[in-house]
PDB file of C-alpha atoms in Angstrom:
ATOM      1  CA  UNK D   1      93.919  99.181 111.831  1.00  0.00           C
ATOM      2  CA  UNK D   2      95.991 101.624 109.836  1.00  0.00           C
ATOM      3  CA  UNK D   3      95.638 102.256 106.245  1.00  0.00           C
ATOM      4  CA  UNK D   4      98.039 103.573 103.476  1.00  0.00           C
ATOM      5  CA  UNK D   5      96.186 105.287 100.265  1.00  0.00           C
ATOM      6  CA  UNK D   6      98.919 105.498  97.392  1.00  0.00           C
ATOM      7  CA  UNK D   7      98.548 107.977  94.289  1.00  0.00           C
ATOM      8  CA  UNK D   8      98.749 107.807  91.592  1.00  0.00           C
ATOM      9  CA  UNK D   9      98.184 104.219  91.233  1.00  0.00           C
ATOM     10  CA  UNK D  10     100.009 103.855  88.231  1.00  0.00           C
ATOM     11  CA  UNK D  11     101.930 107.034  86.175  1.00  0.00           C
ATOM     12  CA  UNK D  12     103.897 107.138  82.627  1.00  0.00           C
ATOM     13  CA  UNK D  13     106.440 109.934  82.419  1.00  0.00           C
ATOM     14  CA  UNK D  14     108.653 110.874  79.600  1.00  0.00           C
ATOM     15  CA  UNK D  15     112.391 110.531  80.335  1.00  0.00           C
ATOM     16  CA  UNK D  16     113.648 113.679  81.874  1.00  0.00           C
ATOM     17  CA  UNK D  17     110.342 114.629  83.913  1.00  0.00           C
ATOM     18  CA  UNK D  18     109.515 115.152  87.476  1.00  0.00           C
ATOM     19  CA  UNK D  19     107.107 113.204  89.014  1.00  0.00           C
ATOM     20  CA  UNK D  20     105.588 113.074  92.701  1.00  0.00           C
ATOM     21  CA  UNK D  21     103.753 110.088  94.433  1.00  0.00           C
ATOM     22  CA  UNK D  22     101.931 110.762  97.311  1.00  0.00           C
ATOM     23  CA  UNK D  23     101.202 108.217 100.514  1.00  0.00           C
ATOM     24  CA  UNK D  24      98.201 109.442 103.250  1.00  0.00           C
ATOM     25  CA  UNK D  25      97.763 107.431 106.345  1.00  0.00           C
ATOM     26  CA  UNK D  26      94.882 107.054 108.014  1.00  0.00           C
ATOM     27  CA  UNK D  27      96.273 107.622 111.266  1.00  0.00           C
ATOM     28  CA  UNK D  28      99.563 109.633 112.444  1.00  0.00           C
ATOM     29  CA  UNK D  29     102.829 107.876 111.140  1.00  0.00           C
ATOM     30  CA  UNK D  30     105.385 106.539 113.670  1.00  0.00           C
ATOM     31  CA  UNK D  31     107.690 105.253 110.934  1.00  0.00           C
ATOM     32  CA  UNK D  32     106.883 105.832 107.168  1.00  0.00           C
ATOM     33  CA  UNK D  33     109.083 103.731 104.564  1.00  0.00           C
ATOM     34  CA  UNK D  34     109.762 104.012 100.823  1.00  0.00           C
ATOM     35  CA  UNK D  35     110.585 100.883  98.999  1.00  0.00           C
ATOM     36  CA  UNK D  36     111.380 100.142  94.755  1.00  0.00           C
ATOM     37  CA  UNK D  37     110.026  96.826  93.702  1.00  0.00           C
ATOM     38  CA  UNK D  38     111.047  95.623  90.036  1.00  0.00           C
ATOM     39  CA  UNK D  39     108.190  93.613  89.058  1.00  0.00           C
ATOM     40  CA  UNK D  40     108.315  90.135  90.077  1.00  0.00           C
ATOM     41  CA  UNK D  41     111.255  90.778  92.761  1.00  0.00           C
ATOM     42  CA  UNK D  42     112.198  91.781  96.134  1.00  0.00           C
ATOM     43  CA  UNK D  43     111.836  95.103  97.980  1.00  0.00           C
ATOM     44  CA  UNK D  44     114.432  97.932  97.726  1.00  0.00           C
ATOM     45  CA  UNK D  45     114.898 100.090 100.824  1.00  0.00           C
ATOM     46  CA  UNK D  46     114.796 103.567  99.804  1.00  0.00           C
ATOM     47  CA  UNK D  47     114.276 105.805 102.693  1.00  0.00           C
ATOM     48  CA  UNK D  48     112.780 105.890 106.000  1.00  0.00           C
ATOM     49  CA  UNK D  49     111.301 109.089 107.600  1.00  0.00           C
ATOM     50  CA  UNK D  50     110.192 109.645 110.999  1.00  0.00           C
ATOM     51  CA  UNK D  51     110.032 113.103 112.352  1.00  0.00           C
ATOM     52  CA  UNK D  52     107.042 115.806 110.771  1.00  0.00           C
ATOM     53  CA  UNK D  53     108.859 117.784 108.332  1.00  0.00           C
ATOM     54  CA  UNK D  54     111.570 115.474 107.758  1.00  0.00           C
ATOM     55  CA  UNK D  55     113.043 115.395 104.241  1.00  0.00           C
ATOM     56  CA  UNK D  56     115.355 113.280 102.775  1.00  0.00           C
ATOM     57  CA  UNK D  57     117.433 112.912  99.688  1.00  0.00           C
ATOM     58  CA  UNK D  58     119.107 109.906  97.780  1.00  0.00           C
ATOM     59  CA  UNK D  59     120.278 110.701  94.176  1.00  0.00           C
ATOM     60  CA  UNK D  60     117.480 112.071  92.352  1.00  0.00           C
ATOM     61  CA  UNK D  61     115.015 111.129  94.872  1.00  0.00           C
ATOM     62  CA  UNK D  62     113.269 113.223  97.590  1.00  0.00           C
ATOM     63  CA  UNK D  63     111.023 111.890 100.275  1.00  0.00           C
ATOM     64  CA  UNK D  64     109.298 114.272 102.997  1.00  0.00           C
ATOM     65  CA  UNK D  65     106.745 113.496 105.844  1.00  0.00           C
ATOM     66  CA  UNK D  66     104.363 116.324 106.604  1.00  0.00           C
ATOM     67  CA  UNK D  67     104.143 118.139 109.764  1.00  0.00           C
ATOM     68  CA  UNK D  68     101.290 115.999 110.523  1.00  0.00           C
ATOM     69  CA  UNK D  69     102.797 112.943 110.241  1.00  0.00           C
ATOM     70  CA  UNK D  70     100.082 111.723 108.088  1.00  0.00           C
ATOM     71  CA  UNK D  71     101.181 112.566 104.568  1.00  0.00           C
ATOM     72  CA  UNK D  72     104.711 111.494 102.782  1.00  0.00           C
ATOM     73  CA  UNK D  73     105.396 112.446  99.228  1.00  0.00           C
ATOM     74  CA  UNK D  74     108.197 111.032  96.774  1.00  0.00           C
ATOM     75  CA  UNK D  75     109.848 113.236  94.231  1.00  0.00           C
ATOM     76  CA  UNK D  76     111.741 111.940  91.278  1.00  0.00           C
ATOM     77  CA  UNK D  77     113.574 114.679  89.728  1.00  0.00           C
ATOM     78  CA  UNK D  78     114.502 114.199  85.796  1.00  0.00           C
ATOM     79  CA  UNK D  79     113.212 110.643  85.773  1.00  0.00           C
ATOM     80  CA  UNK D  80     115.134 107.857  83.831  1.00  0.00           C
ATOM     81  CA  UNK D  81     114.141 104.814  82.657  1.00  0.00           C
ATOM     82  CA  UNK D  82     116.116 103.388  85.772  1.00  0.00           C
ATOM     83  CA  UNK D  83     113.723 104.721  87.829  1.00  0.00           C
ATOM     84  CA  UNK D  84     110.856 102.267  86.573  1.00  0.00           C
ATOM     85  CA  UNK D  85     109.041 100.162  88.976  1.00  0.00           C
ATOM     86  CA  UNK D  86     106.470  99.586  91.543  1.00  0.00           C
ATOM     87  CA  UNK D  87     107.093 102.233  94.932  1.00  0.00           C
ATOM     88  CA  UNK D  88     105.614 100.972  97.814  1.00  0.00           C
ATOM     89  CA  UNK D  89     104.812 103.188 100.872  1.00  0.00           C
ATOM     90  CA  UNK D  90     104.995 101.654 104.231  1.00  0.00           C
ATOM     91  CA  UNK D  91     104.064 102.151 107.876  1.00  0.00           C
ATOM     92  CA  UNK D  92     105.502 100.382 110.966  1.00  0.00           C
ATOM     93  CA  UNK D  93     103.572 100.126 113.792  1.00  0.00           C
ATOM     94  CA  UNK D  94     104.986  99.397 117.676  1.00  0.00           C
ATOM     95  CA  UNK D  95     105.407  95.846 116.911  1.00  0.00           C
ATOM     96  CA  UNK D  96     107.489  96.675 113.614  1.00  0.00           C
ATOM     97  CA  UNK D  97     104.901  94.988 111.366  1.00  0.00           C
ATOM     98  CA  UNK D  98     104.753  96.820 108.030  1.00  0.00           C
ATOM     99  CA  UNK D  99     101.245  98.051 106.198  1.00  0.00           C
ATOM    100  CA  UNK D 100     101.901  98.649 102.875  1.00  0.00           C
ATOM    101  CA  UNK D 101     100.083 100.820 100.183  1.00  0.00           C
ATOM    102  CA  UNK D 102      98.548  99.712  97.072  1.00  0.00           C
ATOM    103  CA  UNK D 103     101.744 100.636  95.231  1.00  0.00           C
ATOM    104  CA  UNK D 104     102.937 103.100  92.168  1.00  0.00           C
ATOM    105  CA  UNK D 105     103.722 101.625  88.987  1.00  0.00           C
ATOM    106  CA  UNK D 106     105.713 104.136  87.315  1.00  0.00           C
ATOM    107  CA  UNK D 107     106.676 103.874  83.702  1.00  0.00           C
ATOM    108  CA  UNK D 108     109.629 105.972  82.229  1.00  0.00           C
ATOM    109  CA  UNK D 109     109.277 106.564  78.612  1.00  0.00           C
ATOM    110  CA  UNK D 110     112.969 106.917  76.841  1.00  0.00           C
TER     111      UNK D 110
ATOM    112  CA  UNK F   1     124.487  95.357 105.316  1.00  0.00           C
ATOM    113  CA  UNK F   2     121.914  93.059 106.416  1.00  0.00           C
ATOM    114  CA  UNK F   3     120.937  90.175 104.161  1.00  0.00           C
ATOM    115  CA  UNK F   4     118.212  88.303 103.672  1.00  0.00           C
ATOM    116  CA  UNK F   5     118.011  85.154 101.837  1.00  0.00           C
ATOM    117  CA  UNK F   6     114.996  83.112 100.214  1.00  0.00           C
ATOM    118  CA  UNK F   7     114.838  79.628  98.614  1.00  0.00           C
ATOM    119  CA  UNK F   8     113.462  78.654  96.206  1.00  0.00           C
ATOM    120  CA  UNK F   9     113.430  81.806  94.235  1.00  0.00           C
ATOM    121  CA  UNK F  10     110.873  80.118  92.136  1.00  0.00           C
ATOM    122  CA  UNK F  11     108.965  76.699  92.230  1.00  0.00           C
ATOM    123  CA  UNK F  12     106.393  75.312  90.524  1.00  0.00           C
ATOM    124  CA  UNK F  13     104.388  72.161  92.204  1.00  0.00           C
ATOM    125  CA  UNK F  14     101.259  70.457  91.490  1.00  0.00           C
ATOM    126  CA  UNK F  15      98.247  71.045  93.013  1.00  0.00           C
ATOM    127  CA  UNK F  16      97.721  69.121  96.308  1.00  0.00           C
ATOM    128  CA  UNK F  17     101.576  68.856  97.037  1.00  0.00           C
ATOM    129  CA  UNK F  18     103.298  70.493  99.794  1.00  0.00           C
ATOM    130  CA  UNK F  19     106.072  73.433  99.461  1.00  0.00           C
ATOM    131  CA  UNK F  20     108.755  74.624 101.481  1.00  0.00           C
ATOM    132  CA  UNK F  21     109.823  78.136 101.380  1.00  0.00           C
ATOM    133  CA  UNK F  22     113.011  79.025 103.335  1.00  0.00           C
ATOM    134  CA  UNK F  23     113.935  82.468 104.596  1.00  0.00           C
ATOM    135  CA  UNK F  24     117.577  83.115 106.115  1.00  0.00           C
ATOM    136  CA  UNK F  25     119.192  86.095 107.537  1.00  0.00           C
ATOM    137  CA  UNK F  26     122.666  86.077 106.828  1.00  0.00           C
ATOM    138  CA  UNK F  27     124.421  88.006 108.875  1.00  0.00           C
ATOM    139  CA  UNK F  28     122.692  88.818 111.586  1.00  0.00           C
ATOM    140  CA  UNK F  29     119.914  86.995 113.895  1.00  0.00           C
ATOM    141  CA  UNK F  30     116.068  87.819 113.788  1.00  0.00           C
ATOM    142  CA  UNK F  31     113.972  87.037 116.630  1.00  0.00           C
ATOM    143  CA  UNK F  32     110.833  88.153 114.455  1.00  0.00           C
ATOM    144  CA  UNK F  33     110.580  87.424 110.461  1.00  0.00           C
ATOM    145  CA  UNK F  34     107.518  88.400 108.930  1.00  0.00           C
ATOM    146  CA  UNK F  35     105.685  86.409 106.155  1.00  0.00           C
ATOM    147  CA  UNK F  36     104.134  88.444 103.203  1.00  0.00           C
ATOM    148  CA  UNK F  37     102.137  87.602 100.061  1.00  0.00           C
ATOM    149  CA  UNK F  38     101.689  89.825  97.185  1.00  0.00           C
ATOM    150  CA  UNK F  39      99.190  88.641  94.319  1.00  0.00           C
ATOM    151  CA  UNK F  40      99.866  90.179  90.523  1.00  0.00           C
ATOM    152  CA  UNK F  41      99.050  93.856  90.329  1.00  0.00           C
ATOM    153  CA  UNK F  42      98.404  94.133  94.165  1.00  0.00           C
ATOM    154  CA  UNK F  43     100.374  95.286  97.247  1.00  0.00           C
ATOM    155  CA  UNK F  44     102.257  93.017  99.646  1.00  0.00           C
ATOM    156  CA  UNK F  45      99.884  91.782 102.620  1.00  0.00           C
ATOM    157  CA  UNK F  46     101.085  90.457 105.671  1.00  0.00           C
ATOM    158  CA  UNK F  47     100.470  86.957 106.270  1.00  0.00           C
ATOM    159  CA  UNK F  48     101.735  86.103 109.558  1.00  0.00           C
ATOM    160  CA  UNK F  49     104.404  87.061 112.259  1.00  0.00           C
ATOM    161  CA  UNK F  50     107.177  84.473 113.075  1.00  0.00           C
ATOM    162  CA  UNK F  51     109.038  84.535 116.493  1.00  0.00           C
ATOM    163  CA  UNK F  52     112.188  82.212 117.102  1.00  0.00           C
ATOM    164  CA  UNK F  53     111.322  79.619 119.359  1.00  0.00           C
ATOM    165  CA  UNK F  54     107.341  80.247 119.593  1.00  0.00           C
ATOM    166  CA  UNK F  55     103.952  79.986 117.413  1.00  0.00           C
ATOM    167  CA  UNK F  56     103.517  82.572 114.160  1.00  0.00           C
ATOM    168  CA  UNK F  57     100.981  84.934 114.587  1.00  0.00           C
ATOM    169  CA  UNK F  58      98.700  85.098 111.504  1.00  0.00           C
ATOM    170  CA  UNK F  59      96.779  88.084 110.050  1.00  0.00           C
ATOM    171  CA  UNK F  60      92.849  87.624 109.969  1.00  0.00           C
ATOM    172  CA  UNK F  61      91.898  85.725 106.825  1.00  0.00           C
ATOM    173  CA  UNK F  62      95.396  83.378 106.628  1.00  0.00           C
ATOM    174  CA  UNK F  63      94.634  79.853 107.379  1.00  0.00           C
ATOM    175  CA  UNK F  64      97.542  78.640 110.260  1.00  0.00           C
ATOM    176  CA  UNK F  65      97.130  74.829 109.035  1.00  0.00           C
ATOM    177  CA  UNK F  66      97.429  75.714 105.508  1.00  0.00           C
ATOM    178  CA  UNK F  67     100.144  78.133 105.547  1.00  0.00           C
ATOM    179  CA  UNK F  68     102.847  76.536 108.176  1.00  0.00           C
ATOM    180  CA  UNK F  69     105.429  78.825 109.842  1.00  0.00           C
ATOM    181  CA  UNK F  70     108.751  77.155 111.735  1.00  0.00           C
ATOM    182  CA  UNK F  71     111.038  79.573 113.282  1.00  0.00           C
ATOM    183  CA  UNK F  72     113.580  77.190 114.461  1.00  0.00           C
ATOM    184  CA  UNK F  73     116.325  79.289 114.773  1.00  0.00           C
ATOM    185  CA  UNK F  74     117.555  82.837 114.990  1.00  0.00           C
ATOM    186  CA  UNK F  75     118.350  83.002 111.288  1.00  0.00           C
ATOM    187  CA  UNK F  76     115.764  80.573 109.602  1.00  0.00           C
ATOM    188  CA  UNK F  77     112.412  80.886 109.052  1.00  0.00           C
ATOM    189  CA  UNK F  78     110.275  78.542 106.950  1.00  0.00           C
ATOM    190  CA  UNK F  79     107.019  78.421 105.418  1.00  0.00           C
ATOM    191  CA  UNK F  80     105.086  75.450 104.208  1.00  0.00           C
ATOM    192  CA  UNK F  81     102.167  75.984 101.625  1.00  0.00           C
ATOM    193  CA  UNK F  82      99.980  72.373 102.354  1.00  0.00           C
ATOM    194  CA  UNK F  83      98.245  70.798  99.826  1.00  0.00           C
ATOM    195  CA  UNK F  84      98.519  73.739  97.434  1.00  0.00           C
ATOM    196  CA  UNK F  85      96.096  75.100  95.142  1.00  0.00           C
ATOM    197  CA  UNK F  86      96.515  77.149  92.160  1.00  0.00           C
ATOM    198  CA  UNK F  87      94.727  80.167  93.964  1.00  0.00           C
ATOM    199  CA  UNK F  88      97.904  79.836  96.547  1.00  0.00           C
ATOM    200  CA  UNK F  89     100.098  80.860  93.312  1.00  0.00           C
ATOM    201  CA  UNK F  90     101.504  84.027  94.156  1.00  0.00           C
ATOM    202  CA  UNK F  91     104.679  86.124  95.216  1.00  0.00           C
ATOM    203  CA  UNK F  92     105.909  85.297  98.922  1.00  0.00           C
ATOM    204  CA  UNK F  93     108.305  87.565 100.432  1.00  0.00           C
ATOM    205  CA  UNK F  94     109.848  87.529 103.805  1.00  0.00           C
ATOM    206  CA  UNK F  95     111.468  89.751 106.078  1.00  0.00           C
ATOM    207  CA  UNK F  96     113.710  89.939 109.181  1.00  0.00           C
ATOM    208  CA  UNK F  97     113.683  92.413 111.795  1.00  0.00           C
ATOM    209  CA  UNK F  98     116.956  94.085 112.440  1.00  0.00           C
ATOM    210  CA  UNK F  99     117.932  95.788 115.865  1.00  0.00           C
ATOM    211  CA  UNK F 100     116.459  99.367 115.123  1.00  0.00           C
ATOM    212  CA  UNK F 101     112.546 100.002 115.597  1.00  0.00           C
ATOM    213  CA  UNK F 102     111.159  99.372 112.763  1.00  0.00           C
ATOM    214  CA  UNK F 103     114.016  98.298 110.581  1.00  0.00           C
ATOM    215  CA  UNK F 104     113.586  95.039 108.741  1.00  0.00           C
ATOM    216  CA  UNK F 105     115.248  93.555 105.524  1.00  0.00           C
ATOM    217  CA  UNK F 106     113.407  91.580 103.138  1.00  0.00           C
ATOM    218  CA  UNK F 107     114.446  88.385 100.878  1.00  0.00           C
ATOM    219  CA  UNK F 108     114.079  88.373  97.282  1.00  0.00           C
ATOM    220  CA  UNK F 109     110.934  86.538  96.825  1.00  0.00           C
ATOM    221  CA  UNK F 110     109.851  83.321  96.064  1.00  0.00           C
ATOM    222  CA  UNK F 111     107.429  82.818  92.979  1.00  0.00           C
ATOM    223  CA  UNK F 112     105.328  79.937  93.541  1.00  0.00           C
ATOM    224  CA  UNK F 113     103.146  78.412  90.788  1.00  0.00           C
ATOM    225  CA  UNK F 114     100.618  75.748  91.567  1.00  0.00           C
ATOM    226  CA  UNK F 115      99.379  73.891  88.372  1.00  0.00           C
TER     227      UNK F 115
END
């Protein structure tokens, strides 16, 4: 089965600082998803990556999928308190089932 | 955009009772829905895959007789936690399969507390 490892597990940054979250897969990724979750709430879809080398951006968040399609990174530029939450990467298989990484808890200090 | 709702959002029940959680796709039909469970400070774990008109497929370690799943229509799947115990207290999230490959839409989640 596919396993996803996220790092770091938790992160505290000062407002305005940049940060990067990594997601490493034990197998080749065919679809990699990034979600954000506020504590105790549902998931907010951020981005989906499918092609090796692909990079997508939304506002101040950029996600990349490496050429070998086994690692993805999520980069936040000039972090704000609104970026705080849990970031989850997920990988899909042929049956559309998602496997999730352990999550990264982000706190942004004002 | 595709919207998935869950009801209730929060529920507190006594140990030994059963609780039903509904997952609805509001503006699209979903032949497949997924149920996830999330314990505090942990990631989401897939419990089962629910297919309309057929039996659900449960992940290893998930008791099918305890977590009853019914997917009677293309817009509704229900998860019933039977004979609930305090250790069943968790955050349950459903998702519905969209038309695209790997496309899933998540519900807002249901927080279950068993006292």
